[in-house]
Amino acid sequence: MFPIINLGPLALQAAGFFLLVSLFIGTWLTSKLASGIGANADAIETSILVGLLAGILGARIGFFLKNPALFMNDPFSLFSLTPSMLDASFGILVGVLTAVIIAQNKHLPLWPTMDALTPLFIAVFCGIHLANYANGNAFGLPTSLPWGIELWGTLRHPVQLYAVILAAALLLWLLVHTQLLTSTGFLHSGTLFGVVLAGLALNTLFTQAFAVEKILLGELDFLQLVSLLIFIGALALISNRAFPARKKVGVMLSMGSNQNPALHLSQATQMLSDKFRIRRQSSRYRTEDVSGDKSTPAFINQVVEIETDLAYEELRAHLKSIEGALGREPGNKKQVTLDLDILTYGNEVFTTHKKHIPAPDMLKYTYIARPLAEMSPDFRHPANGLSIERILAQITDQSAVIKISEVENGTEG
Amino acid sequence: MKKKQFIIIAVSLSLLSVVWVLLTPLLFPVQQAEVSQTAPHRGFYAPGFTLETPQGESFSLSDYHGQPVLIFFWASWCSICKAAMPGLDAVYRDFAPQGFTILAVNTTYQDTLSSAVNHFQAQQFAYTLLLDRDGAVSAEYRVRAVPTSLLIGPDGIVTDVIIGSGISEGFLRARVNALLAEGEE
């Protein structure tokens, strides 16, 4: 137990220090992961920060709601800067609601956002247990094991450290699995969140056995039972997210050609419609090569939305076969008979074979975003929640993209 | 991973978890004796002590059994302590008739006796000033920074330990109110 950290003349409250540091590190890691998977890191950081401030204010207001006489006595103490007069449950409620409202306003998509938040959840979990260790709270049962720590007159299980060590192992797994926060490491959004939630629930369920303070329901510990329910719920979530029933998903494709483009795009559309239902397609757009190389012929681009029940890898292989059938030479970037790229696959956010879905190119190039905006004016990016208008407004690509033909839109099914 | 593999892992982990939850009361019973120990921590009996006022009068914690007590460790060089003390005085004056006591323990072993006594008397605080001359009580209470405040219920069990500026008038008022209400039930 070490409630105070002495830094020269400064005496820091260790518990508060651990909580702040864990929030800082957690937010930093979350921001990295959010950028890695293409989620809206700025909006997520804002939600965390504003939610935190609202939570602290809410905790103070909650305390005064429970003790209204205090407010009559000294209304200004509502704003006093002491770390007391806080009601934790009310604070958490206000903080979480505030963060959720901001996230909704920014149209942050639920599952990619929850995935991005996983490092924060683990870090705060560690911070809370370290704070308890520093203050000697939530201590363990007496033990004669060699790693028992002396606390409150007895050698005890360092139960808070058990929780921290197991959570640190989970964080290490997360760093490896996400290849240092560059993807979720799963094909379906929400799976990573499910795994981390299951891990933290299992952690609590296991370590709580060694704790002294228990709320007993008959013989059983309430916190363990709650953890068990959360664990089973998390498994159900993983099963639901990671192994969805095969159903048709909408897939946005970008097509481009600079060798006899009118013919090749029509042939490609025909080959797509042989295999898939085409939901809608954009007009065709003429684009100078974005690399700025004047010797490369201009491209004609178009986006198409198809409907498929093929898994991503099968779909990708099929599109490659269409490219091949139309004479695409891999590696030749100057003469492209047909380029067929997957922009989005349903609402999923994932990385596989170094390909990010949704494709980052749609945030960079007008030749994708313009036709997409025309075809699907209500489009929102599955990872960062930005509307297509915002995406177009943010694109810095200056190449001229000129609409060249009207194509009748397919009907929405 | 195939769905079948996942289901096998999920079901086995769930079963293990259920077994662990059911075995916990058998493997790790919570001894009822825990709380009979003394420790300067929430849920334990407050360690007993006897200290003197600057005038040489002795006070013991055990004198106040059945009443809520605040033990407030402070030093005259500590500005946070001095900022908190008038608020404590206001709460003390309001609740003393109902049996609430404040023992302001000066950490005299690391303070100047005269400046501590002068400060206390100049402010005319109504509660009791005690001197921890050799630091034994501060050590027993694991005081690592001032102010450190312990609120003790009428049953002698520590209900709150607050290090630093968290011991505000509003907080103390609310907690003492709650402790007195519990005592009446």
Coordinates of C-alpha atoms in Angstrom, one line a residue:
Chain A
M1 CA 0.0 0.0 0.0
F2 CA 1.3 3.4 -0.9
P3 CA -1.4 6.1 -1.0
I4 CA 1.0 8.9 -1.5
I5 CA 3.7 9.3 -4.2
N6 CA 6.3 11.8 -3.1
L7 CA 7.9 13.8 -5.9
G8 CA 10.3 16.2 -4.2
P9 CA 8.0 18.5 -2.2
L10 CA 4.9 17.3 -4.1
A11 CA 2.7 14.7 -2.4
L12 CA 0.6 13.1 -5.1
Q13 CA -2.5 10.9 -4.3
A14 CA -1.4 7.6 -5.9
A15 CA -4.9 6.5 -6.6
G16 CA -5.9 9.7 -8.5
F17 CA -2.5 9.6 -10.3
F18 CA -3.1 6.0 -11.5
L19 CA -6.6 6.7 -12.7
L20 CA -5.4 9.8 -14.6
V21 CA -2.4 8.0 -16.1
S22 CA -4.6 5.0 -17.2
L23 CA -7.1 7.4 -18.8
F24 CA -4.3 9.2 -20.6
I25 CA -2.6 6.0 -21.9
G26 CA -6.0 4.3 -22.7
T27 CA -7.2 7.4 -24.7
W28 CA -3.9 7.5 -26.5
L29 CA -4.0 3.8 -27.5
T30 CA -7.7 4.1 -28.4
S31 CA -6.9 7.0 -30.6
K32 CA -4.1 5.0 -32.4
L33 CA -6.4 2.0 -32.9
A34 CA -9.2 4.3 -34.2
S35 CA -6.8 5.8 -36.8
G36 CA -5.6 2.3 -37.6
I37 CA -9.0 1.0 -38.5
G38 CA -10.1 4.2 -40.1
A39 CA -12.6 5.3 -37.4
N40 CA -13.1 8.9 -36.4
A41 CA -10.3 9.3 -33.8
D42 CA -11.0 13.0 -33.2
A43 CA -14.7 12.5 -32.5
I44 CA -13.9 9.5 -30.2
E45 CA -11.4 11.5 -28.2
T46 CA -13.9 14.4 -27.9
S47 CA -16.6 12.0 -26.6
I48 CA -14.2 10.6 -24.0
L49 CA -13.0 13.9 -22.8
V50 CA -16.4 15.6 -22.7
G51 CA -18.0 12.5 -21.2
L52 CA -15.3 12.5 -18.5
L53 CA -15.9 16.2 -17.6
A54 CA -19.7 15.7 -17.6
G55 CA -19.2 12.6 -15.5
I56 CA -17.3 14.6 -12.8
L57 CA -19.8 17.4 -12.8
G58 CA -22.6 14.8 -12.8
A59 CA -21.0 13.1 -9.8
R60 CA -21.0 16.4 -7.8
I61 CA -24.6 17.2 -8.8
G62 CA -25.7 13.6 -7.8
F63 CA -24.1 14.2 -4.4
F64 CA -26.1 17.4 -3.9
L65 CA -29.3 15.7 -5.1
K66 CA -28.9 13.1 -2.4
N67 CA -28.0 15.8 0.2
P68 CA -30.2 18.7 -0.7
A69 CA -29.7 20.4 2.7
L70 CA -26.1 21.1 1.8
F71 CA -27.0 23.1 -1.2
M72 CA -29.2 25.4 1.0
N73 CA -26.3 25.7 3.4
D74 CA -23.6 26.6 0.9
P75 CA -24.6 26.6 -2.8
F76 CA -21.1 27.5 -4.0
S77 CA -19.6 24.3 -2.7
L78 CA -21.3 22.8 -5.8
F79 CA -18.2 24.1 -7.6
S80 CA -15.5 23.5 -5.0
L81 CA -12.5 21.8 -6.5
T82 CA -12.1 19.1 -3.8
P83 CA -12.0 15.5 -4.8
S84 CA -15.0 14.7 -2.5
M85 CA -18.7 15.2 -2.5
L86 CA -19.0 13.0 -5.5
D87 CA -21.6 10.4 -6.2
A88 CA -20.0 7.7 -8.4
S89 CA -23.1 6.0 -9.8
F90 CA -24.7 9.2 -10.9
G91 CA -21.4 10.5 -12.3
I92 CA -21.0 7.3 -14.4
L93 CA -24.5 7.5 -15.7
V94 CA -24.2 11.2 -16.7
G95 CA -20.7 10.6 -18.2
V96 CA -21.7 7.6 -20.3
L97 CA -24.9 9.3 -21.5
T98 CA -23.0 12.4 -22.5
A99 CA -20.5 10.4 -24.4
V100 CA -23.2 8.4 -26.2
I101 CA -25.1 11.6 -27.2
I102 CA -21.9 13.1 -28.7
A103 CA -21.2 9.8 -30.5
Q104 CA -24.7 9.8 -31.9
N105 CA -24.4 13.4 -33.0
K106 CA -21.2 12.6 -34.8
H107 CA -22.8 9.5 -36.3
L108 CA -20.1 7.3 -35.0
P109 CA -20.9 3.7 -36.0
L110 CA -21.5 1.5 -33.0
W111 CA -19.3 -1.6 -33.5
P112 CA -16.1 0.0 -35.0
T113 CA -16.3 2.6 -32.2
M114 CA -16.6 -0.1 -29.5
D115 CA -13.6 -1.9 -31.1
A116 CA -11.6 1.3 -31.0
L117 CA -12.4 1.8 -27.4
T118 CA -11.1 -1.6 -26.2
P119 CA -7.6 -0.4 -25.2
L120 CA -9.3 2.4 -23.1
F121 CA -11.5 -0.2 -21.3
I122 CA -8.5 -2.4 -20.4
A123 CA -6.3 0.6 -19.3
V124 CA -9.1 2.0 -17.0
F125 CA -9.7 -1.5 -15.6
C126 CA -6.0 -1.6 -14.7
G127 CA -6.1 2.0 -13.3
I128 CA -9.0 1.2 -11.0
H129 CA -7.3 -1.9 -9.6
L130 CA -3.9 -0.1 -9.2
A131 CA -5.8 2.7 -7.4
N132 CA -7.3 0.2 -5.1
Y133 CA -3.9 -1.3 -4.5
A134 CA -2.5 2.1 -3.6
N135 CA -5.2 2.8 -1.2
G136 CA -5.4 -0.7 0.3
N137 CA -9.0 -1.0 -0.9
A138 CA -10.7 -4.1 -2.3
F139 CA -8.0 -6.2 -0.5
G140 CA -7.5 -9.9 -0.6
L141 CA -8.0 -12.8 1.8
P142 CA -5.2 -13.9 4.2
T143 CA -2.7 -16.3 2.5
S144 CA 0.5 -18.0 3.4
L145 CA 1.7 -18.0 -0.3
P146 CA 5.1 -16.5 -0.7
W147 CA 3.8 -13.6 -2.8
G148 CA 1.3 -12.5 -0.1
I149 CA 1.5 -8.8 0.8
E150 CA 1.3 -7.4 4.3
L151 CA -1.8 -5.3 4.6
W152 CA -4.1 -4.4 7.6
G153 CA -2.3 -6.7 9.9
T154 CA -2.1 -9.9 7.8
L155 CA -0.3 -11.4 4.8
R156 CA -2.9 -11.2 2.0
H157 CA -3.5 -12.2 -1.6
P158 CA -2.5 -9.1 -3.7
V159 CA -5.8 -9.6 -5.4
Q160 CA -5.7 -6.1 -7.1
L161 CA -2.4 -7.0 -8.7
Y162 CA -3.8 -10.4 -9.9
A163 CA -6.4 -8.4 -11.8
V164 CA -3.8 -5.9 -13.2
I165 CA -1.5 -8.7 -14.3
L166 CA -4.2 -10.6 -16.1
A167 CA -5.5 -7.3 -17.7
A168 CA -2.0 -6.4 -18.8
A169 CA -1.7 -9.8 -20.5
L170 CA -5.0 -9.1 -22.3
L171 CA -3.6 -5.7 -23.4
L172 CA -0.4 -7.4 -24.7
W173 CA -2.6 -9.9 -26.6
L174 CA -4.5 -7.0 -28.1
L175 CA -1.4 -5.2 -29.2
V176 CA -0.1 -8.4 -31.0
H177 CA -3.5 -9.3 -32.4
T178 CA -4.2 -5.9 -33.8
Q179 CA -0.6 -5.7 -35.2
L180 CA 0.2 -2.8 -33.0
L181 CA -3.2 -1.1 -33.3
T182 CA -3.4 -1.1 -37.1
S183 CA -6.5 -3.2 -37.5
T184 CA -9.0 -5.1 -35.3
G185 CA -7.5 -8.4 -36.4
F186 CA -11.0 -9.7 -37.1
L187 CA -13.2 -9.8 -40.2
H188 CA -16.3 -8.5 -38.4
S189 CA -16.6 -5.3 -36.4
G190 CA -17.6 -5.8 -32.8
T191 CA -15.7 -9.1 -32.4
L192 CA -12.7 -7.4 -30.8
F193 CA -15.0 -5.6 -28.4
G194 CA -16.7 -8.9 -27.5
V195 CA -13.4 -10.7 -26.9
V196 CA -12.1 -7.9 -24.6
L197 CA -15.4 -7.7 -22.7
A198 CA -15.3 -11.5 -22.2
G199 CA -11.7 -11.2 -21.1
L200 CA -12.3 -8.5 -18.5
A201 CA -15.4 -10.3 -17.2
L202 CA -13.5 -13.6 -16.8
N203 CA -10.7 -11.7 -15.1
T204 CA -13.1 -10.2 -12.5
L205 CA -14.9 -13.6 -12.1
F206 CA -11.6 -15.3 -11.3
T207 CA -9.9 -12.7 -9.1
Q208 CA -12.9 -11.7 -7.1
A209 CA -12.8 -15.2 -5.5
F210 CA -9.7 -14.0 -3.5
A211 CA -11.3 -10.7 -2.4
V212 CA -12.5 -10.1 1.2
E213 CA -15.3 -7.6 0.4
K214 CA -18.2 -9.5 -1.1
I215 CA -21.8 -8.8 -1.5
L216 CA -23.3 -12.2 -0.9
L217 CA -26.5 -13.5 -2.6
G218 CA -27.0 -16.5 -0.4
E219 CA -23.6 -18.2 -0.5
L220 CA -22.6 -16.7 -3.8
D221 CA -20.8 -13.5 -4.6
F222 CA -22.9 -10.9 -6.5
L223 CA -20.0 -9.4 -8.4
Q224 CA -18.9 -12.9 -9.7
L225 CA -22.5 -13.6 -10.8
V226 CA -22.7 -10.3 -12.6
S227 CA -19.3 -11.1 -14.3
L228 CA -20.6 -14.5 -15.3
L229 CA -23.7 -12.9 -17.0
I230 CA -21.5 -10.3 -18.8
F231 CA -19.1 -13.1 -19.9
I232 CA -21.9 -15.2 -21.3
G233 CA -23.4 -12.0 -23.0
A234 CA -20.0 -11.3 -24.5
L235 CA -19.7 -14.8 -25.9
A236 CA -23.2 -14.4 -27.4
L237 CA -22.0 -11.1 -28.9
I238 CA -18.9 -12.7 -30.4
S239 CA -20.9 -15.5 -31.9
N240 CA -23.4 -13.0 -33.3
R241 CA -20.8 -10.7 -34.8
A242 CA -18.0 -13.1 -35.9
F243 CA -20.3 -15.8 -37.3
P244 CA -23.2 -14.0 -38.9
A245 CA -25.8 -16.0 -40.8
R246 CA -25.0 -15.8 -44.5
K247 CA -27.2 -13.2 -46.0
K248 CA -27.0 -10.7 -48.8
V249 CA -24.8 -7.7 -48.2
G250 CA -24.5 -4.6 -50.3
V251 CA -21.0 -4.1 -51.7
M252 CA -19.8 -0.8 -53.3
L253 CA -17.3 -1.3 -56.1
S254 CA -15.2 1.2 -58.0
M255 CA -14.5 0.5 -61.6
G256 CA -11.9 2.2 -63.8
S257 CA -10.4 1.8 -67.2
N258 CA -8.1 3.7 -69.6
Q259 CA -8.0 1.3 -72.5
N260 CA -11.1 1.4 -74.6
P261 CA -13.0 2.3 -71.4
A262 CA -16.6 2.5 -72.7
L263 CA -16.4 -1.1 -73.9
H264 CA -14.5 -2.5 -71.0
L265 CA -16.8 -0.8 -68.4
S266 CA -19.9 -2.1 -70.2
Q267 CA -18.4 -5.6 -70.4
A268 CA -17.5 -5.5 -66.7
T269 CA -21.0 -4.4 -65.8
Q270 CA -22.5 -7.2 -67.9
M271 CA -20.2 -9.7 -66.2
L272 CA -21.2 -8.4 -62.7
S273 CA -24.9 -8.6 -63.5
D274 CA -24.4 -12.2 -64.6
K275 CA -23.4 -13.2 -61.1
F276 CA -24.9 -10.5 -58.8
R277 CA -27.9 -8.3 -58.6
I278 CA -26.8 -4.7 -59.3
R279 CA -28.6 -2.4 -56.9
R280 CA -27.5 0.9 -58.4
Q281 CA -24.7 2.5 -60.5
S282 CA -23.4 5.9 -61.0
S283 CA -22.7 7.9 -64.2
R284 CA -19.3 7.5 -65.7
Y285 CA -16.7 10.1 -65.0
R286 CA -13.5 11.1 -66.9
T287 CA -10.4 11.5 -64.7
E288 CA -6.9 12.5 -65.6
D289 CA -4.5 10.0 -64.0
V290 CA -4.1 10.9 -60.4
S291 CA -0.4 10.2 -60.4
G292 CA -0.1 13.4 -62.6
D293 CA 1.8 11.4 -65.3
K294 CA 0.6 13.0 -68.6
S295 CA 1.6 10.0 -70.7
T296 CA -1.0 7.9 -69.0
P297 CA -4.3 8.0 -70.9
A298 CA -7.3 9.4 -69.0
F299 CA -9.4 7.1 -67.0
I300 CA -13.1 6.6 -67.0
N301 CA -14.5 5.7 -63.6
Q302 CA -17.8 4.5 -62.2
V303 CA -19.1 3.1 -58.9
V304 CA -21.6 0.3 -58.7
E305 CA -23.4 -1.3 -55.8
I306 CA -24.0 -5.0 -56.0
E307 CA -25.7 -7.4 -53.7
T308 CA -23.9 -10.7 -52.8
D309 CA -23.8 -13.5 -50.3
L310 CA -20.2 -14.3 -51.2
A311 CA -17.7 -14.0 -48.4
Y312 CA -15.2 -11.2 -48.9
E313 CA -12.4 -13.5 -50.1
E314 CA -14.6 -15.3 -52.6
L315 CA -15.9 -12.0 -53.9
R316 CA -12.4 -10.6 -54.3
A317 CA -11.3 -13.7 -56.2
H318 CA -14.3 -13.4 -58.4
L319 CA -13.6 -9.7 -59.2
K320 CA -10.0 -10.6 -60.0
S321 CA -11.3 -13.2 -62.5
I322 CA -13.4 -10.5 -64.2
E323 CA -10.3 -8.2 -64.3
G324 CA -8.3 -11.1 -65.8
A325 CA -11.0 -12.0 -68.4
L326 CA -10.9 -8.4 -69.7
G327 CA -7.1 -8.6 -70.1
R328 CA -5.8 -6.8 -67.0
E329 CA -2.0 -7.1 -66.7
P330 CA -1.0 -7.1 -63.1
G331 CA 1.6 -4.4 -62.4
N332 CA 0.9 -2.4 -65.5
K333 CA -0.3 0.9 -64.1
K334 CA -0.3 2.9 -67.3
Q335 CA -2.5 0.7 -69.5
V336 CA -5.4 -0.6 -67.3
T337 CA -8.1 -2.4 -69.2
L338 CA -10.2 -2.8 -66.0
D339 CA -9.6 -2.1 -62.4
L340 CA -12.3 -3.4 -60.1
D341 CA -11.9 -2.5 -56.3
I342 CA -14.1 -3.3 -53.4
L343 CA -14.9 0.0 -51.5
T344 CA -17.2 -1.3 -48.8
Y345 CA -18.4 -4.7 -47.8
G346 CA -21.7 -4.2 -45.9
N347 CA -21.0 -2.2 -42.8
E348 CA -17.9 -4.2 -42.0
V349 CA -14.5 -2.7 -41.0
F350 CA -11.5 -5.0 -41.4
T351 CA -8.1 -5.5 -42.8
T352 CA -7.0 -8.6 -44.7
H353 CA -4.0 -9.2 -46.9
K354 CA -3.0 -5.6 -46.2
K355 CA -6.3 -4.4 -47.8
H356 CA -8.4 -2.1 -45.6
I357 CA -12.1 -2.2 -45.9
P358 CA -13.7 0.4 -46.3
A359 CA -11.1 1.3 -48.9
P360 CA -9.0 4.4 -47.7
D361 CA -9.0 5.6 -51.4
M362 CA -12.6 6.8 -51.2
L363 CA -11.4 9.4 -48.6
K364 CA -8.5 10.5 -50.9
Y365 CA -9.7 10.6 -54.5
T366 CA -12.5 12.6 -56.1
Y367 CA -12.9 10.0 -58.9
I368 CA -14.3 7.6 -56.3
A369 CA -16.1 10.1 -54.0
R370 CA -17.9 12.1 -56.7
P371 CA -19.6 9.1 -58.4
L372 CA -20.3 7.6 -55.0
A373 CA -22.0 10.9 -53.9
E374 CA -24.2 10.8 -57.0
M375 CA -25.2 7.2 -56.7
S376 CA -25.7 7.2 -52.9
P377 CA -26.3 10.7 -51.6
D378 CA -27.1 9.3 -48.1
F379 CA -23.9 7.3 -47.9
R380 CA -22.1 7.3 -44.5
H381 CA -18.6 5.8 -44.1
P382 CA -18.9 2.6 -42.2
A383 CA -15.8 3.2 -40.0
N384 CA -15.8 6.9 -39.3
G385 CA -19.5 7.8 -39.8
L386 CA -18.7 10.8 -42.1
S387 CA -21.4 11.7 -44.7
I388 CA -20.3 11.6 -48.3
E389 CA -20.7 15.4 -48.4
R390 CA -18.2 15.8 -45.6
I391 CA -15.9 13.3 -47.3
L392 CA -16.0 15.3 -50.6
A393 CA -15.5 18.5 -48.7
Q394 CA -12.4 17.1 -47.0
I395 CA -10.7 15.6 -50.1
T396 CA -7.6 17.5 -51.2
D397 CA -7.3 15.7 -54.5
Q398 CA -7.4 18.4 -57.2
S399 CA -7.6 16.3 -60.4
A400 CA -10.5 17.2 -62.7
V401 CA -13.3 14.7 -62.6
I402 CA -15.9 15.3 -65.3
K403 CA -19.3 13.5 -65.6
I404 CA -19.6 12.1 -69.1
S405 CA -22.7 10.0 -69.3
E406 CA -26.0 9.5 -67.7
V407 CA -26.8 5.9 -66.7
E408 CA -30.2 5.0 -65.6
N409 CA -30.2 4.1 -61.9
G410 CA -31.3 0.6 -61.0
T411 CA -34.1 0.4 -58.6
E412 CA -33.4 0.0 -54.9
G413 CA -34.5 -3.4 -53.7
Chain B
M1 CA -11.6 -20.1 -36.3
K2 CA -14.6 -22.2 -37.3
K3 CA -17.8 -21.6 -35.5
K4 CA -17.8 -25.2 -34.2
Q5 CA -14.4 -24.6 -32.5
F6 CA -15.7 -21.3 -31.0
I7 CA -18.7 -23.0 -29.6
I8 CA -16.6 -25.7 -28.0
I9 CA -14.3 -23.1 -26.4
A10 CA -17.2 -20.9 -25.3
V11 CA -19.1 -23.7 -23.7
S12 CA -16.1 -25.1 -21.8
L13 CA -15.1 -21.7 -20.5
S14 CA -18.7 -21.0 -19.4
L15 CA -18.8 -24.3 -17.6
L16 CA -15.5 -23.7 -15.9
S17 CA -16.7 -20.2 -14.9
V18 CA -19.9 -21.6 -13.3
V19 CA -17.8 -24.2 -11.4
W20 CA -15.4 -21.5 -10.2
V21 CA -18.3 -19.3 -9.0
L22 CA -19.9 -22.2 -7.2
L23 CA -16.6 -23.4 -5.6
T24 CA -15.6 -19.9 -4.4
P25 CA -17.5 -20.0 -1.1
L26 CA -16.0 -23.5 -0.4
L27 CA -12.4 -22.7 -1.4
F28 CA -12.2 -19.1 -0.2
P29 CA -14.5 -18.6 2.8
V30 CA -14.5 -15.1 4.2
Q31 CA -13.6 -15.3 7.9
Q32 CA -16.0 -13.5 10.1
A33 CA -13.0 -12.6 12.3
E34 CA -11.7 -10.1 9.7
V35 CA -13.5 -7.1 11.0
S36 CA -12.6 -7.6 14.7
Q37 CA -9.0 -6.5 13.8
T38 CA -8.0 -2.9 14.1
A39 CA -6.6 -1.0 11.2
P40 CA -6.8 2.6 9.9
H41 CA -9.0 1.5 7.0
R42 CA -12.7 1.4 6.1
G43 CA -14.4 -1.6 7.7
F44 CA -12.0 -2.1 10.5
Y45 CA -12.1 -1.0 14.2
A46 CA -10.1 2.2 14.6
P47 CA -6.9 1.7 16.6
G48 CA -7.2 3.0 20.1
F49 CA -4.9 5.8 21.4
T50 CA -4.5 8.3 24.2
L51 CA -3.0 11.8 23.6
E52 CA -2.7 15.0 25.6
T53 CA -3.8 18.5 24.8
P54 CA -1.2 21.3 25.1
Q55 CA -2.6 21.9 28.6
G56 CA -1.8 18.3 29.6
E57 CA -5.3 16.9 29.7
S58 CA -5.6 13.3 28.4
F59 CA -8.1 12.2 25.8
S60 CA -8.7 8.6 24.6
L61 CA -10.5 7.5 21.5
S62 CA -12.4 4.9 23.6
D63 CA -14.0 7.7 25.6
Y64 CA -16.2 8.4 22.5
H65 CA -17.6 4.9 21.9
G66 CA -21.2 5.2 20.7
Q67 CA -20.5 8.6 19.0
P68 CA -19.3 9.5 15.6
V69 CA -15.7 10.8 15.7
L70 CA -13.6 12.6 13.2
I71 CA -9.8 12.2 13.7
F72 CA -8.1 15.0 11.8
F73 CA -4.3 14.8 11.4
W74 CA -2.8 18.2 10.6
A75 CA 0.2 20.5 10.8
S76 CA 0.5 24.2 11.0
W77 CA 2.7 24.5 7.9
C78 CA 0.0 22.7 5.8
S79 CA -2.1 25.2 4.0
I80 CA -4.7 22.6 2.9
C81 CA -5.2 21.7 6.6
K82 CA -5.6 25.3 7.7
A83 CA -8.1 25.9 4.8
A84 CA -10.2 22.9 5.9
M85 CA -10.3 23.6 9.7
P86 CA -12.9 26.5 9.8
G87 CA -15.3 24.2 7.8
L88 CA -14.7 21.4 10.3
D89 CA -15.5 23.9 13.1
A90 CA -18.8 24.9 11.6
V91 CA -19.9 21.2 11.3
Y92 CA -18.7 20.5 14.8
R93 CA -20.7 23.4 16.3
D94 CA -23.8 22.2 14.5
F95 CA -23.5 18.5 15.4
A96 CA -21.7 18.5 18.8
P97 CA -25.1 18.6 20.7
Q98 CA -26.0 15.3 19.0
G99 CA -22.7 13.7 20.2
F100 CA -20.3 14.4 17.2
T101 CA -16.7 14.9 18.2
I102 CA -13.6 16.1 16.3
L103 CA -10.1 15.2 17.6
A104 CA -7.6 17.4 15.7
V105 CA -4.3 15.5 16.1
N106 CA -1.4 17.8 15.4
T107 CA 1.6 16.0 14.0
T108 CA 3.9 17.7 16.6
Y109 CA 6.9 15.5 15.8
Q110 CA 7.1 17.2 12.4
D111 CA 5.7 20.6 13.4
T112 CA 6.6 23.6 15.6
L113 CA 4.5 23.3 18.8
S114 CA 4.1 27.0 19.4
S115 CA 2.9 27.8 15.9
A116 CA 0.4 24.9 16.0
V117 CA -1.0 26.0 19.3
N118 CA -1.0 29.7 18.3
H119 CA -2.9 28.9 15.1
F120 CA -5.5 26.8 16.8
Q121 CA -6.1 29.3 19.6
A122 CA -6.2 32.4 17.3
Q123 CA -9.0 30.7 15.3
Q124 CA -10.9 29.8 18.5
F125 CA -11.8 26.4 17.2
A126 CA -14.3 24.7 19.5
Y127 CA -13.1 21.1 19.0
T128 CA -10.2 19.3 20.8
L129 CA -6.5 19.8 19.9
L130 CA -4.3 16.8 20.7
L131 CA -0.5 16.6 20.3
D132 CA 1.2 13.6 18.7
R133 CA 4.7 14.5 20.1
D134 CA 6.5 11.2 19.2
G135 CA 4.6 10.3 16.1
A136 CA 3.5 7.0 17.5
V137 CA -0.2 7.5 16.8
S138 CA 0.5 9.0 13.3
A139 CA 2.6 5.8 12.6
E140 CA -0.2 3.6 13.9
Y141 CA -2.7 5.4 11.6
R142 CA -0.2 5.2 8.7
V143 CA -0.3 9.0 8.1
R144 CA 1.8 9.7 5.0
A145 CA 0.5 13.2 4.2
V146 CA -1.5 15.8 6.0
P147 CA -4.3 16.4 6.2
T148 CA -5.4 12.8 6.7
S149 CA -9.0 12.4 8.1
L150 CA -10.7 9.3 9.4
L151 CA -14.4 9.3 10.2
I152 CA -15.4 6.7 12.7
G153 CA -19.0 5.5 13.3
P154 CA -20.7 5.1 16.7
D155 CA -19.7 1.4 16.6
G156 CA -16.0 2.3 16.5
I157 CA -15.6 1.1 12.9
V158 CA -13.8 3.4 10.4
T159 CA -16.3 4.5 7.7
D160 CA -14.1 6.9 5.6
V161 CA -10.4 7.7 5.2
I162 CA -9.7 10.9 3.3
I163 CA -6.3 12.0 2.4
G164 CA -5.9 15.7 1.4
S165 CA -8.5 18.3 0.5
G166 CA -11.4 16.0 0.2
I167 CA -12.3 16.6 3.8
S168 CA -14.6 19.6 3.0
E169 CA -17.4 21.0 5.1
G170 CA -20.1 19.8 2.7
F171 CA -18.7 16.2 2.6
L172 CA -18.4 16.0 6.4
R173 CA -21.8 17.5 7.0
A174 CA -23.4 14.9 4.7
R175 CA -21.5 12.0 6.2
V176 CA -22.0 12.9 9.9
N177 CA -25.7 13.4 9.1
A178 CA -25.9 9.9 7.6
L179 CA -23.9 8.4 10.6
L180 CA -26.2 10.0 13.2
A181 CA -29.3 8.9 11.2
E182 CA -27.9 5.3 11.1
G183 CA -27.3 5.4 14.9
E184 CA -30.9 6.4 15.6
E185 CA -32.3 3.4 13.7

